[in-house]
Amino acid sequence: MLSQSLLVKAARCEDVVRPPVWFMRQAGRYMKEYQAIRRNHTFPEMYKTPEIARDITLQPVHVIGVDAAILFSDILVVPEAMGMTLEFVDGKGPMFPNPVRSAPDVKRLVSDGSADKLEFVYEAIKLVKKDLGDIPLIGFAGAPFTVASYMVEGGGTKSFKEIKKLLFKNPDLADRLLEKITKVTIDYLNHQIKSGVDTIQIFDSWANALAWNEFSRFSLKYIQKVIQGLDNPEHVPVIVFCKGSSVFAPLLENVGADVISLDWNCDMRDMRDKIREDIALQGNLDPMLLYAPVETIRKHVQTWLKGMEGQRGFIVNLGHGILPDIPVEAVKCVVDTVKEFETCRK
Ligand code: 1CP
């Protein structure tokens, strides 16, 4: 593990000359280099072919100059490995034509040995690590609640009606589903650690659909189980990204993560005063800021960095992923502005 990299050091709240910067969804459609590969391949072909996954993972490191790579893959490979049919429909995103709705549906899902089917991910990690040099690689998985939501809804949703119906009408069945996903997720992340990732991020992208009690009961509990289940002898840092973290941060403090990744609704400096100082914070620029002219972005990021000056345990990112029509220059401008800001030492 690259324990001297800016990312790992910041995640461990050690002294760094400046905060590291990377972005959720940094490998993707806003880059012409990605589009060039996408024109000739379907999305599943891309993440299931280790050489292609490697090339896409490396693109933002070369083009944007980020301080970390994140493996090009998807959180939904886990339900696919558990036996669900996954389709990516252009313009609509991921879909499960046979969503999980009943006890027999949950029973049919396979958890034992399912993570072994994701060899293409582990192979991609090994290939990326050969080419990355001293830039760290982030592996990831979805949080059990977010993955369960996709499995129950059958795809993207605005209302979260089906998953919330399940939680409120049949909490025991919801638990059985979440337990199964948790088991596969632990195995999956342990394989990723063995294959060489330097950091792990757990994406709870849909947690903001939940109320306070349900977040504790159905999301936090299972993220905690995932972290506790890791076989992590070198202590690869664990980042928990949670949409809704502006509200749920006090709960997330005790989940066992090294880093909490914040959405854009909260003030980072204010959050720094509230969260235990041995936990690093990541975030939290509004992704839509990147539609502004580069000069506006530069000034905004400079002012924001000034506000965090002298703080240990700070990783620059967005509050959620880069949108597909964001100009590359805008993303690069954030990276350059952070790199010019060498004052994060106490
Ligand atoms: O070209 C295409 O049509 C595919 C678009 C695409 C891409 C580039 C999808 C389908 N997934 C990805 C890559 C991806 N997904 C990464 C790559 C690494 C990186 O961040 O650069 C990661 C980490 C993910 C994880 C992921 N997939 C999440 C969690 C992160 C987040 O943004 O909240 C979620 C929710 C998904 C589901 C998914 N897969 C793809 C799309 C378009 C979506 C989102 C659909 C929705 O919002 O409902």
mmCIF file of C-alpha atoms and ligand atoms in Angstrom, residues 22-29 34 38 43 46 70-76 88 90 92-94 140 146 150 155-157 203 205-206 241 320-321, ligand 1:
data_model
loop_
_atom_site.group_PDB
_atom_site.id
_atom_site.type_symbol
_atom_site.label_atom_id
_atom_site.label_comp_id
_atom_site.label_asym_id
_atom_site.label_seq_id
_atom_site.Cartn_x
_atom_site.Cartn_y
_atom_site.Cartn_z
ATOM 1 C CA TRP A 22 -9.699 13.313 -6.914
ATOM 2 C CA PHE A 23 -13.331 13.124 -8.090
ATOM 3 C CA MET A 24 -16.170 10.677 -7.911
ATOM 4 C CA ARG A 25 -17.006 9.633 -11.484
ATOM 5 C CA GLN A 26 -13.678 11.021 -12.703
ATOM 6 C CA ALA A 27 -13.496 8.175 -15.233
ATOM 7 C CA GLY A 28 -16.441 8.707 -17.496
ATOM 8 C CA ARG A 29 -18.508 10.314 -20.160
ATOM 9 C CA TYR A 34 -13.615 7.752 -22.534
ATOM 10 C CA ARG A 38 -17.299 3.820 -25.421
ATOM 11 C CA PHE A 43 -20.544 -0.418 -20.840
ATOM 12 C CA MET A 46 -15.776 -2.084 -20.776
ATOM 13 C CA ILE A 70 -10.606 5.030 -8.840
ATOM 14 C CA LEU A 71 -11.161 1.678 -10.449
ATOM 15 C CA PHE A 72 -13.462 1.832 -13.451
ATOM 16 C CA SER A 73 -16.333 -0.513 -12.595
ATOM 17 C CA ASP A 74 -19.820 -0.227 -11.107
ATOM 18 C CA ILE A 75 -21.496 -0.896 -7.773
ATOM 19 C CA LEU A 76 -24.054 -3.113 -9.527
ATOM 20 C CA PHE A 88 -27.571 -0.962 -19.044
ATOM 21 C CA ASP A 90 -28.692 3.846 -23.108
ATOM 22 C CA LYS A 92 -31.925 5.230 -18.885
ATOM 23 C CA GLY A 93 -29.003 3.838 -16.884
ATOM 24 C CA PRO A 94 -28.836 0.499 -15.109
ATOM 25 C CA PHE A 140 -15.013 0.513 -4.037
ATOM 26 C CA THR A 146 -27.913 1.604 -1.924
ATOM 27 C CA TYR A 150 -31.403 -0.792 -7.027
ATOM 28 C CA GLY A 155 -33.391 0.794 -11.585
ATOM 29 C CA GLY A 156 -33.101 4.478 -10.833
ATOM 30 C CA THR A 157 -35.959 6.079 -8.897
ATOM 31 C CA PHE A 203 -20.834 4.550 -1.834
ATOM 32 C CA SER A 205 -25.491 7.263 -2.847
ATOM 33 C CA TRP A 206 -29.135 6.812 -1.928
ATOM 34 C CA PHE A 241 -19.458 8.508 0.962
ATOM 35 C CA HIS A 320 -21.225 13.741 -5.612
ATOM 36 C CA GLY A 321 -20.066 12.625 -9.070
HETATM 37 O O1 1CP B 1 -21.000 5.157 -20.585
HETATM 38 C C1 1CP B 1 -22.014 4.766 -19.974
HETATM 39 O O2 1CP B 1 -23.147 4.735 -20.472
HETATM 40 C C2 1CP B 1 -21.858 4.242 -18.579
HETATM 41 C C3 1CP B 1 -22.036 5.302 -17.551
HETATM 42 C C4 1CP B 1 -21.476 4.795 -16.250
HETATM 43 C C5 1CP B 1 -20.162 5.004 -15.779
HETATM 44 C C6 1CP B 1 -19.057 5.776 -16.436
HETATM 45 C C7 1CP B 1 -22.144 3.992 -15.307
HETATM 46 C C8 1CP B 1 -23.515 3.450 -15.381
HETATM 47 N N1 1CP B 1 -21.268 3.716 -14.255
HETATM 48 C C9 1CP B 1 -20.059 4.324 -14.519
HETATM 49 C C10 1CP B 1 -18.807 4.244 -13.732
HETATM 50 C C11 1CP B 1 -18.876 4.196 -12.275
HETATM 51 N N2 1CP B 1 -19.957 3.907 -11.491
HETATM 52 C C12 1CP B 1 -17.748 4.380 -11.443
HETATM 53 C C13 1CP B 1 -16.358 4.549 -12.000
HETATM 54 C C14 1CP B 1 -15.328 5.134 -11.268
HETATM 55 C C15 1CP B 1 -15.403 6.634 -11.138
HETATM 56 O O3 1CP B 1 -16.060 7.123 -10.202
HETATM 57 O O4 1CP B 1 -14.770 7.308 -11.947
HETATM 58 C C16 1CP B 1 -18.219 4.283 -10.111
HETATM 59 C C17 1CP B 1 -17.437 4.470 -8.833
HETATM 60 C C18 1CP B 1 -19.599 3.977 -10.179
HETATM 61 C C19 1CP B 1 -20.418 3.703 -9.002
HETATM 62 C C20 1CP B 1 -21.880 3.842 -9.146
HETATM 63 N N3 1CP B 1 -22.697 3.299 -10.090
HETATM 64 C C21 1CP B 1 -22.700 4.505 -8.202
HETATM 65 C C22 1CP B 1 -22.188 5.151 -6.950
HETATM 66 C C23 1CP B 1 -21.564 6.452 -7.262
HETATM 67 C C24 1CP B 1 -22.517 7.574 -7.529
HETATM 68 O O5 1CP B 1 -22.273 8.292 -8.475
HETATM 69 O O6 1CP B 1 -23.440 7.745 -6.712
HETATM 70 C C25 1CP B 1 -24.022 4.392 -8.637
HETATM 71 C C26 1CP B 1 -25.244 4.975 -7.962
HETATM 72 C C27 1CP B 1 -24.009 3.626 -9.824
HETATM 73 C C28 1CP B 1 -25.160 3.213 -10.646
HETATM 74 C C29 1CP B 1 -25.010 3.710 -12.035
HETATM 75 N N4 1CP B 1 -24.259 3.080 -12.979
HETATM 76 C C30 1CP B 1 -24.281 3.795 -14.158
HETATM 77 C C31 1CP B 1 -25.079 4.947 -13.948
HETATM 78 C C32 1CP B 1 -25.377 5.978 -14.979
HETATM 79 C C33 1CP B 1 -25.516 4.889 -12.599
HETATM 80 C C34 1CP B 1 -26.340 5.920 -11.875
HETATM 81 C C35 1CP B 1 -27.781 5.800 -12.242
HETATM 82 C C36 1CP B 1 -28.650 6.556 -11.280
HETATM 83 O O7 1CP B 1 -28.271 7.663 -10.852
HETATM 84 O O8 1CP B 1 -29.708 6.017 -10.957
#
